[in-house]
């Protein structure tokens, strides 16, 4: 049932409108005070507000801003005994749904209400369709992954993406923080507006203000013309600030003001320019911890951290590495104009699997791009095509890679009665065989799957089902 709030200084008008609209199937509440109306809207949002333009304690334009601040999705219909054309034009341009002259024609009002409801439904469906199309498109452009950590990230991304929240993306170097920032932008209502990516580590302290906010001609030595800053470029869209911890305290303060006031001022300028941007930041540091050591403003951290998205390392994503390998092989083959996507040899796959990937996804991508230049006549990439650091790892579990714990958890130990059960005995024998083979091949799961004559994904599934840590 559609809900309507009627605000008018004449009680008789409120009662008359409530009686008529209630009969037409609407839920209606009334009040004669603008302040009371705002209190009502704070407690329970209404779909439509019908109000007199001249209330005793609030002019129409002021009251309109108050309504939108507490109930932004409400449609506002103004009424007035005397129509002022300037007021009508101004309020319609500001976003009011309609402006009616008193006495109101009941049939005309219902027609406007139904038309307004129909337009909102179409807009909602349009946004929903665009979101679904974008989400489907993104599946072919990005690797989502099937690991538990990857699913957690995707779940959180789908929650925060359609909102207008400020987001901090935390993750090690090379984990794909900018890719996730672009995904957030693409599934938001700002997708048709600019996405501006800024590497804060490349900005000098002297020129950062000019880069962010622009400058006027003659503002400083070398300012020979006007410059548009990043915030103006991103207006209506999203600005992505990578490695934001590198910004100086002066720029942090200017950034905080811009975000709070939603205005910027160019270097050397006096005019305040309104901005509407969504801000996404990325860091490989703990910003809150850094704020405690006076390196980063704590108030800026809390302004930016409406939502924190944590990106796992490649090693933490487990079996997702094979999806990344297939994805980068296919993309690189398309780029090189190859008709058939190559495959890695068993030895090469083993090296890719056991390497510890300190550079995460970026390092894996570059290794595959390099290897794709050396494909043999069988459309295969051998281990010799991989970078030296990966070949020298040689399955020896170098670097941060640890020998897996192949023991069962205590909860998985079988009791004497269970050991008599044929299914349990078979399961125990299967797990012992898997552990034995994994040790033989130095925990190379690709080779282990081949030796066991099962698919690699089946091996991962069995390791997970049997609760064997890997």
XYZ file of C-alpha atoms in Angstrom:
470
model
C 0.000 0.000 0.000
C 1.411 3.394 -0.997
C 1.953 5.788 1.949
C 1.314 9.534 1.792
C 2.083 12.322 4.272
C -0.094 15.458 3.942
C 1.330 18.683 5.402
C -0.968 21.740 5.388
C -1.742 24.541 7.870
C -5.491 23.986 7.353
C -6.764 21.019 9.368
C -9.935 20.837 7.259
C -7.863 20.428 4.080
C -5.778 17.670 5.719
C -8.873 15.763 6.834
C -10.594 16.128 3.456
C -7.545 14.857 1.571
C -7.019 11.987 4.026
C -10.631 10.827 3.676
C -10.510 10.848 -0.107
C -7.069 9.212 -0.489
C -7.844 6.517 2.107
C -10.903 5.516 0.050
C -8.601 5.296 -2.991
C -6.418 2.709 -1.245
C -3.648 4.887 0.217
C -2.258 4.966 3.760
C -2.390 8.633 4.816
C -1.062 10.615 7.779
C -1.448 14.367 8.291
C 0.169 17.232 10.186
C 0.015 21.020 10.172
C 3.650 21.642 11.195
C 6.799 21.258 9.058
C 8.911 20.302 12.083
C 6.452 17.579 13.062
C 6.423 16.318 9.473
C 10.211 15.863 9.563
C 9.909 13.887 12.831
C 7.299 11.633 11.201
C 9.522 11.067 8.139
C 12.501 10.175 10.341
C 10.492 7.458 12.077
C 8.850 6.025 8.965
C 9.694 6.920 5.332
C 6.765 7.856 3.067
C 6.546 7.371 -0.680
C 4.809 10.711 -1.267
C 4.649 14.024 0.606
C 1.870 16.484 -0.326
C 2.539 19.871 1.234
C 1.548 23.525 0.996
C 4.351 25.707 -0.402
C 3.845 28.336 2.323
C 3.794 26.727 5.754
C 3.906 28.893 8.917
C 7.422 27.837 9.923
C 9.083 26.844 6.622
C 9.142 28.136 3.049
C 8.635 25.528 0.330
C 12.236 25.447 -0.913
C 13.613 25.087 2.637
C 11.067 22.406 3.538
C 11.869 20.530 0.321
C 15.562 20.296 1.312
C 14.552 19.079 4.788
C 12.340 16.359 3.286
C 15.073 15.159 0.908
C 17.657 15.047 3.705
C 15.619 12.579 5.787
C 13.619 10.803 3.061
C 15.480 11.153 -0.278
C 13.274 8.678 -2.157
C 9.998 10.472 -1.376
C 8.117 12.198 -4.196
C 7.073 15.730 -3.227
C 3.900 17.384 -4.553
C 3.467 21.082 -3.695
C 0.109 22.842 -3.397
C -0.678 26.542 -3.199
C -3.617 28.980 -3.229
C -1.623 31.372 -5.410
C 0.656 29.924 -8.080
C 3.956 31.744 -8.565
C 5.505 30.678 -11.878
C 9.047 31.283 -10.623
C 8.452 29.004 -7.610
C 6.936 26.328 -9.827
C 9.900 26.301 -12.231
C 12.433 26.349 -9.384
C 10.901 23.450 -7.446
C 10.353 21.267 -10.522
C 14.001 21.828 -11.493
C 15.038 20.894 -7.941
C 13.173 17.593 -8.233
C 9.592 18.144 -7.048
C 7.105 15.806 -8.749
C 4.334 18.317 -9.308
C 2.874 21.698 -8.286
C -0.943 21.910 -7.928
C -3.272 24.869 -7.498
C -5.927 24.841 -4.766
C -8.682 23.808 -4.689
C -7.307 20.449 -5.789
C -9.157 18.275 -8.287
C -9.255 14.819 -6.590
C -9.223 12.899 -9.885
C -6.232 14.911 -11.131
C -4.363 14.184 -7.898
C -4.943 10.418 -8.135
C -3.846 10.468 -11.774
C -0.591 12.235 -10.794
C -0.002 9.768 -7.952
C -0.499 6.734 -10.217
C 1.681 8.212 -12.960
C 4.419 8.986 -10.450
C 4.279 5.424 -9.060
C 4.513 3.960 -12.570
C 7.595 6.084 -13.404
C 9.352 4.964 -10.219
C 8.685 1.297 -10.991
C 10.106 1.658 -14.490
C 13.218 3.403 -13.118
C 13.748 0.688 -10.502
C 13.386 -2.070 -13.096
C 15.767 -0.243 -15.418
C 18.451 -0.011 -12.706
C 17.895 -3.663 -11.792
C 18.320 -4.772 -15.425
C 21.493 -2.713 -15.827
C 22.863 -4.176 -12.589
C 22.183 -7.739 -13.722
C 23.681 -7.107 -17.166
C 26.773 -5.540 -15.605
C 27.138 -8.402 -13.127
C 26.960 -10.963 -15.949
C 29.460 -8.980 -17.999
C 31.844 -8.785 -15.055
C 31.877 -12.574 -14.725
C 33.603 -12.762 -18.110
C 36.031 -9.922 -17.323
C 37.085 -10.871 -13.802
C 37.899 -14.067 -11.949
C 35.490 -14.494 -9.058
C 36.940 -17.749 -7.685
C 35.420 -20.672 -5.801
C 37.531 -20.625 -2.646
C 35.933 -19.665 0.646
C 37.878 -16.389 0.858
C 36.960 -15.464 -2.723
C 33.257 -16.108 -2.075
C 33.397 -13.908 1.041
C 34.887 -11.040 -0.979
C 32.276 -11.422 -3.722
C 29.454 -11.481 -1.154
C 30.688 -8.253 0.469
C 31.290 -6.631 -2.916
C 27.731 -7.337 -4.045
C 26.434 -5.810 -0.804
C 28.396 -2.554 -0.916
C 28.619 -2.082 -4.706
C 25.090 -0.724 -5.357
C 25.300 1.672 -2.393
C 27.022 5.060 -2.284
C 29.266 4.136 0.671
C 32.903 5.203 0.823
C 35.042 2.043 0.689
C 38.562 1.236 1.837
C 40.048 -1.757 0.012
C 42.807 -3.426 2.030
C 45.197 -5.934 0.505
C 48.809 -6.768 -0.276
C 50.511 -5.454 -3.390
C 49.312 -7.220 -6.534
C 46.035 -8.600 -5.131
C 43.913 -6.636 -7.629
C 42.610 -3.768 -5.499
C 41.996 -1.489 -8.483
C 40.090 -4.248 -10.298
C 37.761 -4.550 -7.311
C 37.351 -0.761 -7.213
C 36.288 -0.799 -10.876
C 33.844 -3.628 -10.137
C 32.269 -1.590 -7.333
C 31.892 1.354 -9.718
C 30.389 -0.806 -12.479
C 27.642 -2.267 -10.287
C 26.716 1.120 -8.791
C 24.258 3.713 -10.097
C 27.298 5.820 -11.102
C 28.449 3.308 -13.756
C 27.718 5.693 -16.657
C 29.826 8.459 -15.064
C 33.645 8.759 -14.921
C 35.920 6.442 -12.950
C 39.151 8.309 -12.152
C 42.061 6.277 -10.720
C 44.814 8.183 -8.895
C 48.129 6.723 -7.683
C 48.782 8.803 -4.578
C 52.353 7.506 -4.382
C 53.199 9.437 -7.572
C 51.923 12.807 -6.343
C 54.466 15.283 -4.986
C 53.521 17.247 -1.883
C 53.811 20.537 -3.807
C 51.527 19.587 -6.712
C 49.046 17.224 -5.028
C 46.568 20.033 -4.274
C 46.601 21.155 -7.903
C 46.159 17.581 -9.149
C 43.204 16.894 -6.847
C 41.368 20.222 -6.990
C 42.796 22.014 -10.040
C 44.287 25.517 -10.152
C 43.632 28.934 -11.610
C 45.913 30.570 -14.143
C 48.788 32.341 -12.373
C 48.149 30.572 -9.045
C 51.852 29.708 -8.811
C 54.972 29.746 -10.946
C 54.343 27.578 -13.988
C 50.530 27.784 -13.790
C 50.168 29.221 -17.290
C 46.566 28.067 -17.746
C 43.516 26.843 -15.826
C 43.630 23.209 -14.729
C 40.759 20.830 -13.956
C 41.509 18.557 -10.994
C 40.696 14.895 -10.413
C 37.589 15.672 -8.336
C 36.029 17.785 -11.069
C 36.875 15.096 -13.640
C 35.151 12.462 -11.494
C 32.094 14.601 -10.676
C 28.999 12.388 -10.684
C 31.159 9.263 -10.736
C 33.842 7.565 -8.653
C 37.368 8.565 -7.690
C 39.786 5.779 -6.722
C 42.756 6.754 -4.558
C 45.407 4.026 -4.569
C 47.935 3.918 -1.710
C 46.237 6.826 0.043
C 48.569 6.494 3.039
C 51.222 8.357 0.991
C 49.323 11.671 1.103
C 50.767 14.511 3.185
C 48.894 15.835 6.218
C 47.984 19.083 4.364
C 46.356 17.204 1.494
C 44.614 14.853 3.933
C 43.042 17.894 5.593
C 41.943 19.366 2.247
C 40.539 15.987 1.211
C 38.585 15.666 4.460
C 37.016 19.090 3.948
C 36.069 18.284 0.349
C 34.351 15.066 1.425
C 32.509 16.669 4.345
C 31.401 19.865 2.625
C 31.012 18.347 -0.866
C 32.755 21.381 -2.341
C 36.277 22.077 -3.601
C 38.252 25.255 -4.203
C 40.932 25.416 -6.873
C 44.448 26.446 -5.900
C 44.550 30.230 -6.283
C 40.763 30.417 -6.629
C 38.012 31.850 -4.421
C 34.936 30.135 -5.879
C 33.602 26.981 -4.221
C 32.691 24.274 -6.718
C 30.049 21.666 -5.709
C 31.116 18.042 -6.232
C 29.305 14.730 -6.090
C 31.751 11.828 -6.083
C 31.955 8.406 -4.502
C 35.386 7.778 -3.037
C 37.108 4.381 -2.983
C 40.570 4.085 -1.480
C 43.143 1.309 -1.443
C 46.050 0.592 0.858
C 48.459 -2.187 1.780
C 48.898 -0.646 5.238
C 46.723 -0.592 8.346
C 45.427 2.999 8.156
C 43.913 2.921 11.641
C 47.210 1.770 13.138
C 49.022 4.437 11.132
C 46.643 7.097 12.448
C 47.736 6.193 15.982
C 51.353 6.944 15.071
C 50.400 10.381 13.631
C 51.032 9.320 10.035
C 47.395 9.373 8.897
C 44.469 11.486 10.081
C 42.109 9.452 12.244
C 39.091 11.606 11.317
C 39.816 11.035 7.612
C 40.047 7.290 8.200
C 36.600 7.220 9.804
C 35.200 9.351 6.960
C 36.584 6.956 4.345
C 35.826 3.672 6.116
C 32.054 3.388 5.783
C 32.923 -0.084 4.501
C 36.251 -1.976 4.536
C 36.787 -4.676 1.903
C 39.690 -7.036 2.680
C 41.326 -8.774 -0.315
C 43.119 -12.098 0.354
C 46.536 -12.988 -1.054
C 46.802 -15.480 -3.903
C 48.040 -18.195 -1.528
C 45.028 -17.641 0.716
C 42.742 -18.273 -2.245
C 43.904 -21.885 -2.623
C 42.471 -23.592 -5.677
C 41.562 -20.280 -7.379
C 45.047 -20.193 -8.887
C 43.935 -22.589 -11.631
C 41.086 -20.281 -12.637
C 43.508 -17.367 -12.826
C 45.885 -19.418 -14.970
C 43.124 -20.340 -17.426
C 41.832 -16.743 -17.455
C 45.216 -15.141 -18.155
C 46.079 -17.779 -20.768
C 42.869 -17.038 -22.646
C 43.228 -13.235 -22.408
C 46.880 -13.300 -23.502
C 46.083 -15.617 -26.424
C 43.385 -13.203 -27.621
C 45.810 -10.300 -27.317
C 48.465 -12.162 -29.327
C 45.903 -13.189 -31.960
C 46.299 -16.938 -31.392
C 43.435 -19.106 -32.598
C 43.890 -21.732 -29.883
C 44.586 -21.193 -26.190
C 47.818 -22.953 -25.122
C 48.233 -25.170 -22.069
C 51.012 -25.580 -19.542
C 52.922 -28.845 -19.315
C 52.478 -30.950 -16.172
C 55.887 -29.867 -14.915
C 55.094 -26.186 -15.500
C 51.720 -26.506 -13.754
C 53.457 -28.126 -10.805
C 55.877 -25.205 -10.520
C 53.063 -22.656 -10.755
C 51.155 -24.504 -8.065
C 53.966 -24.788 -5.523
C 55.428 -21.303 -6.000
C 54.570 -18.937 -3.115
C 53.630 -15.864 -5.261
C 54.837 -12.921 -3.145
C 53.657 -10.595 -5.941
C 50.197 -12.205 -5.898
C 47.903 -12.018 -8.950
C 49.986 -9.357 -10.694
C 53.074 -11.602 -10.553
C 51.092 -14.599 -11.840
C 49.647 -12.559 -14.709
C 53.057 -11.280 -15.810
C 54.609 -14.750 -15.568
C 51.899 -16.181 -17.840
C 52.152 -13.279 -20.331
C 55.891 -13.842 -20.576
C 55.542 -17.628 -20.915
C 52.955 -17.277 -23.708
C 55.718 -16.013 -26.005
C 57.339 -19.470 -25.889
C 54.838 -22.047 -27.135
C 56.014 -25.310 -28.752
C 54.554 -26.991 -31.830
C 52.074 -28.890 -29.667
C 50.641 -25.591 -28.351
C 52.168 -26.325 -24.958
C 54.164 -24.120 -22.577
C 57.030 -25.934 -20.887
C 58.610 -25.271 -17.495
C 61.631 -23.745 -19.261
C 59.388 -20.840 -20.381
C 58.719 -19.731 -16.813
C 60.814 -17.029 -15.052
C 63.942 -18.219 -13.232
C 62.576 -17.470 -9.767
C 59.667 -19.868 -10.373
C 61.803 -22.591 -11.967
C 64.384 -22.382 -9.178
C 61.637 -22.919 -6.629
C 61.437 -26.406 -8.224
C 58.692 -27.713 -5.990
C 61.018 -27.442 -2.980
C 58.457 -25.446 -1.011
C 60.727 -22.412 -0.903
C 59.824 -18.999 0.409
C 56.662 -18.785 2.497
C 55.149 -22.056 1.297
C 54.683 -24.513 4.175
C 54.429 -28.284 4.197
C 50.717 -29.066 4.548
C 49.393 -30.710 7.679
C 47.995 -33.963 6.297
C 46.667 -35.249 9.580
C 42.989 -35.487 10.466
C 41.560 -33.195 13.079
C 40.668 -34.993 16.301
C 36.983 -34.760 15.470
C 37.639 -36.863 12.375
C 39.278 -39.794 14.193
C 37.227 -42.979 13.887
C 35.956 -44.841 16.915
C 36.291 -48.620 17.232
C 32.658 -49.069 16.199
C 33.085 -46.822 13.151
C 36.188 -48.742 12.057
C 33.977 -51.819 11.587
C 31.792 -49.910 9.136
C 32.773 -50.712 5.532
C 32.250 -47.136 4.345
C 34.440 -45.749 7.121
C 37.187 -48.253 6.394
C 37.127 -47.298 2.700
C 37.257 -43.618 3.585
C 40.242 -44.173 5.884
C 42.076 -46.140 3.197
C 41.344 -43.465 0.580
C 42.615 -40.666 2.819
C 45.802 -42.569 3.647
C 46.416 -43.159 -0.052
C 45.917 -39.464 -0.859
C 48.330 -38.423 1.918
C 50.882 -40.961 0.728
C 50.740 -39.754 -2.882
C 50.925 -36.089 -1.850
C 54.132 -36.786 0.080
C 55.594 -38.708 -2.875
C 55.078 -35.779 -5.260
C 56.175 -33.175 -2.688
C 52.626 -31.859 -2.253
C 52.186 -30.993 -5.916
C 48.436 -31.449 -6.218
C 48.449 -31.473 -10.026
C 50.861 -34.430 -10.072
C 48.989 -36.068 -7.201
C 45.703 -35.900 -9.125
C 47.377 -37.448 -12.191
C 48.930 -40.231 -10.128
C 45.572 -40.947 -8.457
C 43.879 -40.813 -11.880
C 41.329 -38.203 -10.785
C 40.659 -34.614 -11.808
C 42.489 -31.886 -9.894
C 39.188 -30.358 -8.745
C 38.084 -33.783 -7.462
C 41.250 -33.965 -5.370
C 40.531 -30.543 -3.853
C 36.990 -31.644 -3.093
C 38.202 -34.809 -1.362
C 40.769 -32.869 0.692
C 37.999 -30.545 1.809
C 35.476 -33.339 2.515
C 38.008 -35.330 4.544
C 39.003 -32.202 6.444
C 42.640 -32.600 5.484
C 44.453 -29.288 5.862
C 46.197 -28.197 2.687
